[in-house]
């Protein structure tokens, strides 16, 4: 369709602009006499997903609830050793190439907000921390670490990278693309590790942390209990302007109405 419209526009001299930007060709076609116009976009596969084009405003870290207190009390993000990852294949390839005497630390973030995939896999009964991406990047660089988006590729491209010894710290296969992953990484000698399991801590300011969202898997009563606990923690460490919310993932008027009807039916029985 794009090719046909483009040929039509060229034939009738209707192309007013031709812009090439980041391998993306945009043609503006205007028809006369009615002044109708169309934006026709031809994009490469890399740019078809607008979510990959824009730099995210926030990066999200999903954690179990029991790890929240340490982060708030220290006001630091731990960069752990990835030895306990479920995907040992990803682990081996991510740390491949590191010096034998060094330790690689990796903390995984995502630009994707509010998916059942992330809640179920990383923090079913936990919280999601929302950090200002620009400020987080500044903290990471100041701590001599690195924040970078993970790139996704085909199986063939991944195998080619493996066979040619290319670094894969920020590369994963397309099957993992729904993760929309970003990583904070650092590499230091074993003697300089912060703790037995944490390679480094990244300090942050309270203005960097914008929201703490509680898992949708908690009941309403549990949500209010954990919200009060989090608010007390924030007050005790002097944190201000950090929102504490409940994930609306499972909240829907249609779902709630259906559940209410089922409860009523059960009561009537």
mmCIF file of C-alpha atoms in Angstrom:
data_model
loop_
_atom_site.group_PDB
_atom_site.id
_atom_site.type_symbol
_atom_site.label_atom_id
_atom_site.label_comp_id
_atom_site.label_asym_id
_atom_site.label_seq_id
_atom_site.Cartn_x
_atom_site.Cartn_y
_atom_site.Cartn_z
ATOM 1 C CA UNK A 1 0.000 0.000 0.000
ATOM 2 C CA UNK A 2 2.820 2.366 0.876
ATOM 3 C CA UNK A 3 4.548 1.758 -2.460
ATOM 4 C CA UNK A 4 1.320 2.317 -4.413
ATOM 5 C CA UNK A 5 0.565 5.586 -2.632
ATOM 6 C CA UNK A 6 4.139 6.750 -3.081
ATOM 7 C CA UNK A 7 4.006 6.063 -6.838
ATOM 8 C CA UNK A 8 0.674 7.880 -7.013
ATOM 9 C CA UNK A 9 2.104 10.885 -5.175
ATOM 10 C CA UNK A 10 5.187 11.045 -7.391
ATOM 11 C CA UNK A 11 3.062 10.760 -10.532
ATOM 12 C CA UNK A 12 0.863 13.659 -9.497
ATOM 13 C CA UNK A 13 3.732 15.721 -7.995
ATOM 14 C CA UNK A 14 2.120 15.720 -4.579
ATOM 15 C CA UNK A 15 5.159 14.922 -2.430
ATOM 16 C CA UNK A 16 5.938 18.085 -0.485
ATOM 17 C CA UNK A 17 8.540 16.728 1.909
ATOM 18 C CA UNK A 18 10.916 13.794 2.070
ATOM 19 C CA UNK A 19 12.670 13.440 5.400
ATOM 20 C CA UNK A 20 15.126 10.740 6.360
ATOM 21 C CA UNK A 21 15.577 10.432 10.122
ATOM 22 C CA UNK A 22 17.180 7.462 11.899
ATOM 23 C CA UNK A 23 16.573 5.170 8.940
ATOM 24 C CA UNK A 24 12.936 6.237 8.870
ATOM 25 C CA UNK A 25 11.456 7.683 5.663
ATOM 26 C CA UNK A 26 8.442 9.942 6.031
ATOM 27 C CA UNK A 27 6.463 11.173 3.054
ATOM 28 C CA UNK A 28 3.900 13.947 3.371
ATOM 29 C CA UNK A 29 1.238 13.726 0.659
ATOM 30 C CA UNK A 30 -1.357 16.450 0.123
ATOM 31 C CA UNK A 31 -4.296 16.088 -2.225
ATOM 32 C CA UNK A 32 -6.039 18.978 -3.942
ATOM 33 C CA UNK A 33 -8.444 20.682 -4.127
ATOM 34 C CA UNK A 34 -9.880 19.538 -0.809
ATOM 35 C CA UNK A 35 -6.686 19.940 1.209
ATOM 36 C CA UNK A 36 -6.799 16.384 2.542
ATOM 37 C CA UNK A 37 -3.482 15.055 3.700
ATOM 38 C CA UNK A 38 -1.907 11.858 4.938
ATOM 39 C CA UNK A 39 1.230 10.988 6.868
ATOM 40 C CA UNK A 40 2.632 7.792 5.397
ATOM 41 C CA UNK A 41 5.410 6.221 7.398
ATOM 42 C CA UNK A 42 7.811 3.587 6.218
ATOM 43 C CA UNK A 43 9.838 2.312 9.125
ATOM 44 C CA UNK A 44 12.531 -0.268 9.556
ATOM 45 C CA UNK A 45 11.809 -3.176 11.864
ATOM 46 C CA UNK A 46 13.852 -1.501 14.585
ATOM 47 C CA UNK A 47 11.628 1.556 14.612
ATOM 48 C CA UNK A 48 8.199 0.000 14.150
ATOM 49 C CA UNK A 49 7.700 -0.146 17.888
ATOM 50 C CA UNK A 50 7.397 3.440 19.098
ATOM 51 C CA UNK A 51 8.151 2.269 22.613
ATOM 52 C CA UNK A 52 11.708 1.543 21.503
ATOM 53 C CA UNK A 53 12.190 4.947 19.857
ATOM 54 C CA UNK A 54 11.419 7.179 22.786
ATOM 55 C CA UNK A 55 13.681 7.454 25.766
ATOM 56 C CA UNK A 56 11.616 6.450 28.817
ATOM 57 C CA UNK A 57 10.964 8.949 31.576
ATOM 58 C CA UNK A 58 11.057 6.307 34.311
ATOM 59 C CA UNK A 59 12.841 3.030 34.843
ATOM 60 C CA UNK A 60 11.236 0.441 37.088
ATOM 61 C CA UNK A 61 12.807 -2.005 39.500
ATOM 62 C CA UNK A 62 10.636 -4.904 40.729
ATOM 63 C CA UNK A 63 11.710 -6.334 44.098
ATOM 64 C CA UNK A 64 10.318 -8.602 46.850
ATOM 65 C CA UNK A 65 8.875 -6.636 49.740
ATOM 66 C CA UNK A 66 11.548 -7.811 52.183
ATOM 67 C CA UNK A 67 14.254 -6.011 50.192
ATOM 68 C CA UNK A 68 12.557 -2.616 50.296
ATOM 69 C CA UNK A 69 13.575 -1.634 53.837
ATOM 70 C CA UNK A 70 17.310 -1.945 53.116
ATOM 71 C CA UNK A 71 17.035 0.209 49.980
ATOM 72 C CA UNK A 72 15.132 2.937 51.829
ATOM 73 C CA UNK A 73 17.291 2.848 54.942
ATOM 74 C CA UNK A 74 20.526 2.988 52.964
ATOM 75 C CA UNK A 75 19.101 5.169 50.179
ATOM 76 C CA UNK A 76 21.134 3.023 47.824
ATOM 77 C CA UNK A 77 20.420 0.582 45.011
ATOM 78 C CA UNK A 78 22.304 -2.711 45.451
ATOM 79 C CA UNK A 79 23.994 -4.110 42.346
ATOM 80 C CA UNK A 80 24.067 -7.834 43.102
ATOM 81 C CA UNK A 81 26.012 -10.709 41.663
ATOM 82 C CA UNK A 82 23.652 -12.450 39.230
ATOM 83 C CA UNK A 83 24.525 -15.922 40.491
ATOM 84 C CA UNK A 84 20.953 -16.703 41.528
ATOM 85 C CA UNK A 85 19.347 -15.911 38.175
ATOM 86 C CA UNK A 86 16.841 -18.508 36.974
ATOM 87 C CA UNK A 87 18.252 -18.282 33.457
ATOM 88 C CA UNK A 88 21.767 -19.643 33.885
ATOM 89 C CA UNK A 89 22.296 -19.471 30.101
ATOM 90 C CA UNK A 90 21.750 -15.700 30.193
ATOM 91 C CA UNK A 91 23.986 -15.494 33.262
ATOM 92 C CA UNK A 92 26.931 -17.262 31.617
ATOM 93 C CA UNK A 93 26.749 -15.187 28.455
ATOM 94 C CA UNK A 94 26.200 -11.875 30.281
ATOM 95 C CA UNK A 95 29.364 -12.191 32.360
ATOM 96 C CA UNK A 96 31.429 -13.801 29.609
ATOM 97 C CA UNK A 97 34.614 -11.920 28.892
ATOM 98 C CA UNK A 98 35.052 -10.505 32.382
ATOM 99 C CA UNK A 99 38.499 -10.761 33.917
ATOM 100 C CA UNK A 100 38.981 -13.920 35.940
ATOM 101 C CA UNK A 101 39.739 -11.931 39.098
ATOM 102 C CA UNK A 102 36.797 -9.544 38.666
ATOM 103 C CA UNK A 103 33.157 -9.786 39.668
ATOM 104 C CA UNK A 104 30.312 -8.523 37.480
ATOM 105 C CA UNK A 105 27.307 -6.917 39.137
ATOM 106 C CA UNK A 106 23.976 -6.565 37.329
ATOM 107 C CA UNK A 107 20.729 -4.897 38.447
ATOM 108 C CA UNK A 108 17.810 -5.305 36.056
ATOM 109 C CA UNK A 109 15.286 -2.550 35.390
ATOM 110 C CA UNK A 110 12.536 -2.195 32.811
ATOM 111 C CA UNK A 111 10.909 0.638 30.898
ATOM 112 C CA UNK A 112 7.659 -1.326 30.809
ATOM 113 C CA UNK A 113 5.165 -0.409 33.498
ATOM 114 C CA UNK A 114 2.359 -2.527 34.879
ATOM 115 C CA UNK A 115 2.473 -5.946 33.216
ATOM 116 C CA UNK A 116 1.480 -9.213 34.850
ATOM 117 C CA UNK A 117 4.669 -10.705 33.373
ATOM 118 C CA UNK A 118 6.919 -8.517 35.525
ATOM 119 C CA UNK A 119 4.791 -8.816 38.658
ATOM 120 C CA UNK A 120 4.503 -12.602 38.449
ATOM 121 C CA UNK A 121 8.153 -13.212 37.675
ATOM 122 C CA UNK A 122 9.960 -10.648 39.828
ATOM 123 C CA UNK A 123 7.679 -9.322 42.576
ATOM 124 C CA UNK A 124 4.450 -11.264 42.916
ATOM 125 C CA UNK A 125 4.326 -10.182 46.547
ATOM 126 C CA UNK A 126 6.531 -7.137 46.375
ATOM 127 C CA UNK A 127 6.781 -3.614 45.056
ATOM 128 C CA UNK A 128 7.834 -1.697 41.971
ATOM 129 C CA UNK A 129 10.189 1.279 42.377
ATOM 130 C CA UNK A 130 9.903 4.041 39.771
ATOM 131 C CA UNK A 131 13.120 6.023 39.280
ATOM 132 C CA UNK A 132 13.611 9.138 37.192
ATOM 133 C CA UNK A 133 15.701 7.726 34.349
ATOM 134 C CA UNK A 134 17.758 10.862 33.704
ATOM 135 C CA UNK A 135 18.662 11.302 37.369
ATOM 136 C CA UNK A 136 19.325 7.605 37.798
ATOM 137 C CA UNK A 137 21.782 7.670 34.921
ATOM 138 C CA UNK A 138 23.662 10.527 36.580
ATOM 139 C CA UNK A 139 23.918 8.582 39.871
ATOM 140 C CA UNK A 140 25.109 5.463 38.078
ATOM 141 C CA UNK A 141 27.820 7.257 36.119
ATOM 142 C CA UNK A 142 28.969 9.094 39.251
ATOM 143 C CA UNK A 143 29.385 5.682 40.930
ATOM 144 C CA UNK A 144 31.516 4.501 37.995
ATOM 145 C CA UNK A 145 28.902 2.037 36.790
ATOM 146 C CA UNK A 146 26.928 1.847 33.572
ATOM 147 C CA UNK A 147 23.222 2.112 32.714
ATOM 148 C CA UNK A 148 22.211 0.875 29.283
ATOM 149 C CA UNK A 149 19.229 -0.540 27.421
ATOM 150 C CA UNK A 150 19.312 -4.201 26.449
ATOM 151 C CA UNK A 151 19.168 -4.801 22.699
ATOM 152 C CA UNK A 152 17.224 -7.728 21.290
ATOM 153 C CA UNK A 153 18.201 -9.777 18.267
ATOM 154 C CA UNK A 154 17.283 -12.896 16.310
ATOM 155 C CA UNK A 155 18.569 -16.354 17.256
ATOM 156 C CA UNK A 156 20.938 -16.307 14.284
ATOM 157 C CA UNK A 157 22.389 -12.946 15.287
ATOM 158 C CA UNK A 158 22.780 -14.172 18.854
ATOM 159 C CA UNK A 159 24.563 -17.350 17.756
ATOM 160 C CA UNK A 160 26.830 -15.302 15.500
ATOM 161 C CA UNK A 161 27.749 -13.088 18.457
ATOM 162 C CA UNK A 162 28.492 -16.168 20.570
ATOM 163 C CA UNK A 163 30.666 -17.751 17.889
ATOM 164 C CA UNK A 164 32.615 -14.545 17.354
ATOM 165 C CA UNK A 165 33.216 -13.831 21.017
ATOM 166 C CA UNK A 166 31.203 -10.596 21.049
ATOM 167 C CA UNK A 167 30.116 -9.189 24.430
ATOM 168 C CA UNK A 168 26.526 -10.040 25.335
ATOM 169 C CA UNK A 169 26.076 -8.074 28.538
ATOM 170 C CA UNK A 170 23.427 -5.885 26.885
ATOM 171 C CA UNK A 171 22.164 -8.340 24.280
ATOM 172 C CA UNK A 172 19.330 -10.866 24.529
ATOM 173 C CA UNK A 173 17.248 -12.859 22.089
ATOM 174 C CA UNK A 174 13.939 -11.561 20.732
ATOM 175 C CA UNK A 175 12.047 -14.022 22.931
ATOM 176 C CA UNK A 176 12.893 -11.748 25.863
ATOM 177 C CA UNK A 177 11.767 -8.525 24.193
ATOM 178 C CA UNK A 178 8.597 -8.134 26.342
ATOM 179 C CA UNK A 179 10.925 -7.521 29.303
ATOM 180 C CA UNK A 180 11.995 -4.116 27.865
ATOM 181 C CA UNK A 181 15.073 -4.488 30.026
ATOM 182 C CA UNK A 182 17.674 -1.934 31.096
ATOM 183 C CA UNK A 183 20.689 -2.886 33.164
ATOM 184 C CA UNK A 184 22.973 -1.237 35.649
ATOM 185 C CA UNK A 185 26.304 -3.028 35.478
ATOM 186 C CA UNK A 186 29.686 -2.726 37.096
ATOM 187 C CA UNK A 187 32.847 -4.793 37.201
ATOM 188 C CA UNK A 188 35.312 -4.692 40.081
ATOM 189 C CA UNK A 189 37.850 -6.928 41.761
ATOM 190 C CA UNK A 190 36.581 -9.402 44.348
ATOM 191 C CA UNK A 191 38.438 -7.568 47.123
ATOM 192 C CA UNK A 192 36.384 -4.414 46.531
ATOM 193 C CA UNK A 193 32.943 -6.026 46.743
ATOM 194 C CA UNK A 194 30.536 -4.197 49.058
ATOM 195 C CA UNK A 195 29.203 -7.398 50.660
ATOM 196 C CA UNK A 196 29.306 -11.108 49.966
ATOM 197 C CA UNK A 197 26.447 -10.892 47.442
ATOM 198 C CA UNK A 198 26.427 -7.202 46.477
ATOM 199 C CA UNK A 199 29.117 -5.886 44.149
ATOM 200 C CA UNK A 200 28.328 -2.203 44.645
ATOM 201 C CA UNK A 201 25.695 0.168 46.048
ATOM 202 C CA UNK A 202 24.482 3.107 43.955
ATOM 203 C CA UNK A 203 23.458 6.086 46.148
ATOM 204 C CA UNK A 204 20.408 8.097 45.074
ATOM 205 C CA UNK A 205 18.463 11.140 46.245
ATOM 206 C CA UNK A 206 14.830 11.078 47.334
ATOM 207 C CA UNK A 207 13.883 13.177 44.340
ATOM 208 C CA UNK A 208 15.055 10.334 42.093
ATOM 209 C CA UNK A 209 12.520 7.873 43.506
ATOM 210 C CA UNK A 210 9.077 8.943 42.317
ATOM 211 C CA UNK A 211 6.725 6.089 43.178
ATOM 212 C CA UNK A 212 6.474 2.856 45.104
ATOM 213 C CA UNK A 213 3.743 0.653 43.672
ATOM 214 C CA UNK A 214 2.439 -2.319 45.635
ATOM 215 C CA UNK A 215 1.759 -5.613 43.872
ATOM 216 C CA UNK A 216 -1.803 -6.177 42.604
ATOM 217 C CA UNK A 217 -1.661 -9.713 44.026
ATOM 218 C CA UNK A 218 -2.153 -8.372 47.547
ATOM 219 C CA UNK A 219 -5.699 -8.163 48.838
ATOM 220 C CA UNK A 220 -7.150 -4.729 49.551
ATOM 221 C CA UNK A 221 -6.684 -5.197 53.297
ATOM 222 C CA UNK A 222 -3.078 -6.300 52.799
ATOM 223 C CA UNK A 223 -2.495 -3.333 50.505
ATOM 224 C CA UNK A 224 -3.533 -0.860 53.207
ATOM 225 C CA UNK A 225 -1.370 -2.711 55.743
ATOM 226 C CA UNK A 226 1.745 -2.596 53.561
ATOM 227 C CA UNK A 227 1.047 0.959 52.431
ATOM 228 C CA UNK A 228 0.986 2.127 56.065
ATOM 229 C CA UNK A 229 4.239 0.251 56.689
ATOM 230 C CA UNK A 230 5.925 1.848 53.664
ATOM 231 C CA UNK A 231 4.716 5.330 54.601
ATOM 232 C CA UNK A 232 6.168 4.851 58.096
ATOM 233 C CA UNK A 233 9.486 3.765 56.594
ATOM 234 C CA UNK A 234 9.559 6.780 54.290
ATOM 235 C CA UNK A 235 8.785 9.124 57.164
ATOM 236 C CA UNK A 236 11.481 7.580 59.355
ATOM 237 C CA UNK A 237 14.179 8.174 56.723
ATOM 238 C CA UNK A 238 12.981 11.676 55.844
ATOM 239 C CA UNK A 239 11.755 10.822 52.345
ATOM 240 C CA UNK A 240 9.251 13.266 50.890
ATOM 241 C CA UNK A 241 7.083 13.361 47.775
ATOM 242 C CA UNK A 242 7.318 9.622 47.125
ATOM 243 C CA UNK A 243 3.933 8.304 46.089
ATOM 244 C CA UNK A 244 2.759 4.946 47.430
ATOM 245 C CA UNK A 245 0.175 3.322 45.201
ATOM 246 C CA UNK A 246 -1.501 0.019 44.455
ATOM 247 C CA UNK A 247 -1.048 -1.427 40.988
ATOM 248 C CA UNK A 248 -4.351 -1.113 39.089
ATOM 249 C CA UNK A 249 -3.469 -4.110 36.915
ATOM 250 C CA UNK A 250 -6.420 -6.229 38.054
ATOM 251 C CA UNK A 251 -8.802 -3.348 38.665
ATOM 252 C CA UNK A 252 -11.622 -3.133 36.166
ATOM 253 C CA UNK A 253 -15.259 -2.169 36.623
ATOM 254 C CA UNK A 254 -16.366 -5.068 34.431
ATOM 255 C CA UNK A 255 -14.239 -7.546 36.382
ATOM 256 C CA UNK A 256 -15.377 -6.144 39.730
ATOM 257 C CA UNK A 257 -19.030 -6.285 38.675
ATOM 258 C CA UNK A 258 -18.632 -9.869 37.488
ATOM 259 C CA UNK A 259 -16.930 -10.857 40.742
ATOM 260 C CA UNK A 260 -19.659 -9.139 42.765
ATOM 261 C CA UNK A 261 -22.324 -11.069 40.861
ATOM 262 C CA UNK A 262 -20.513 -14.344 41.506
ATOM 263 C CA UNK A 263 -20.218 -13.532 45.212
ATOM 264 C CA UNK A 264 -23.942 -12.744 45.309
ATOM 265 C CA UNK A 265 -24.766 -16.036 43.606
ATOM 266 C CA UNK A 266 -22.621 -17.912 46.113
ATOM 267 C CA UNK A 267 -24.360 -16.144 49.004
ATOM 268 C CA UNK A 268 -27.783 -17.055 47.596
ATOM 269 C CA UNK A 269 -26.791 -20.700 47.392
#
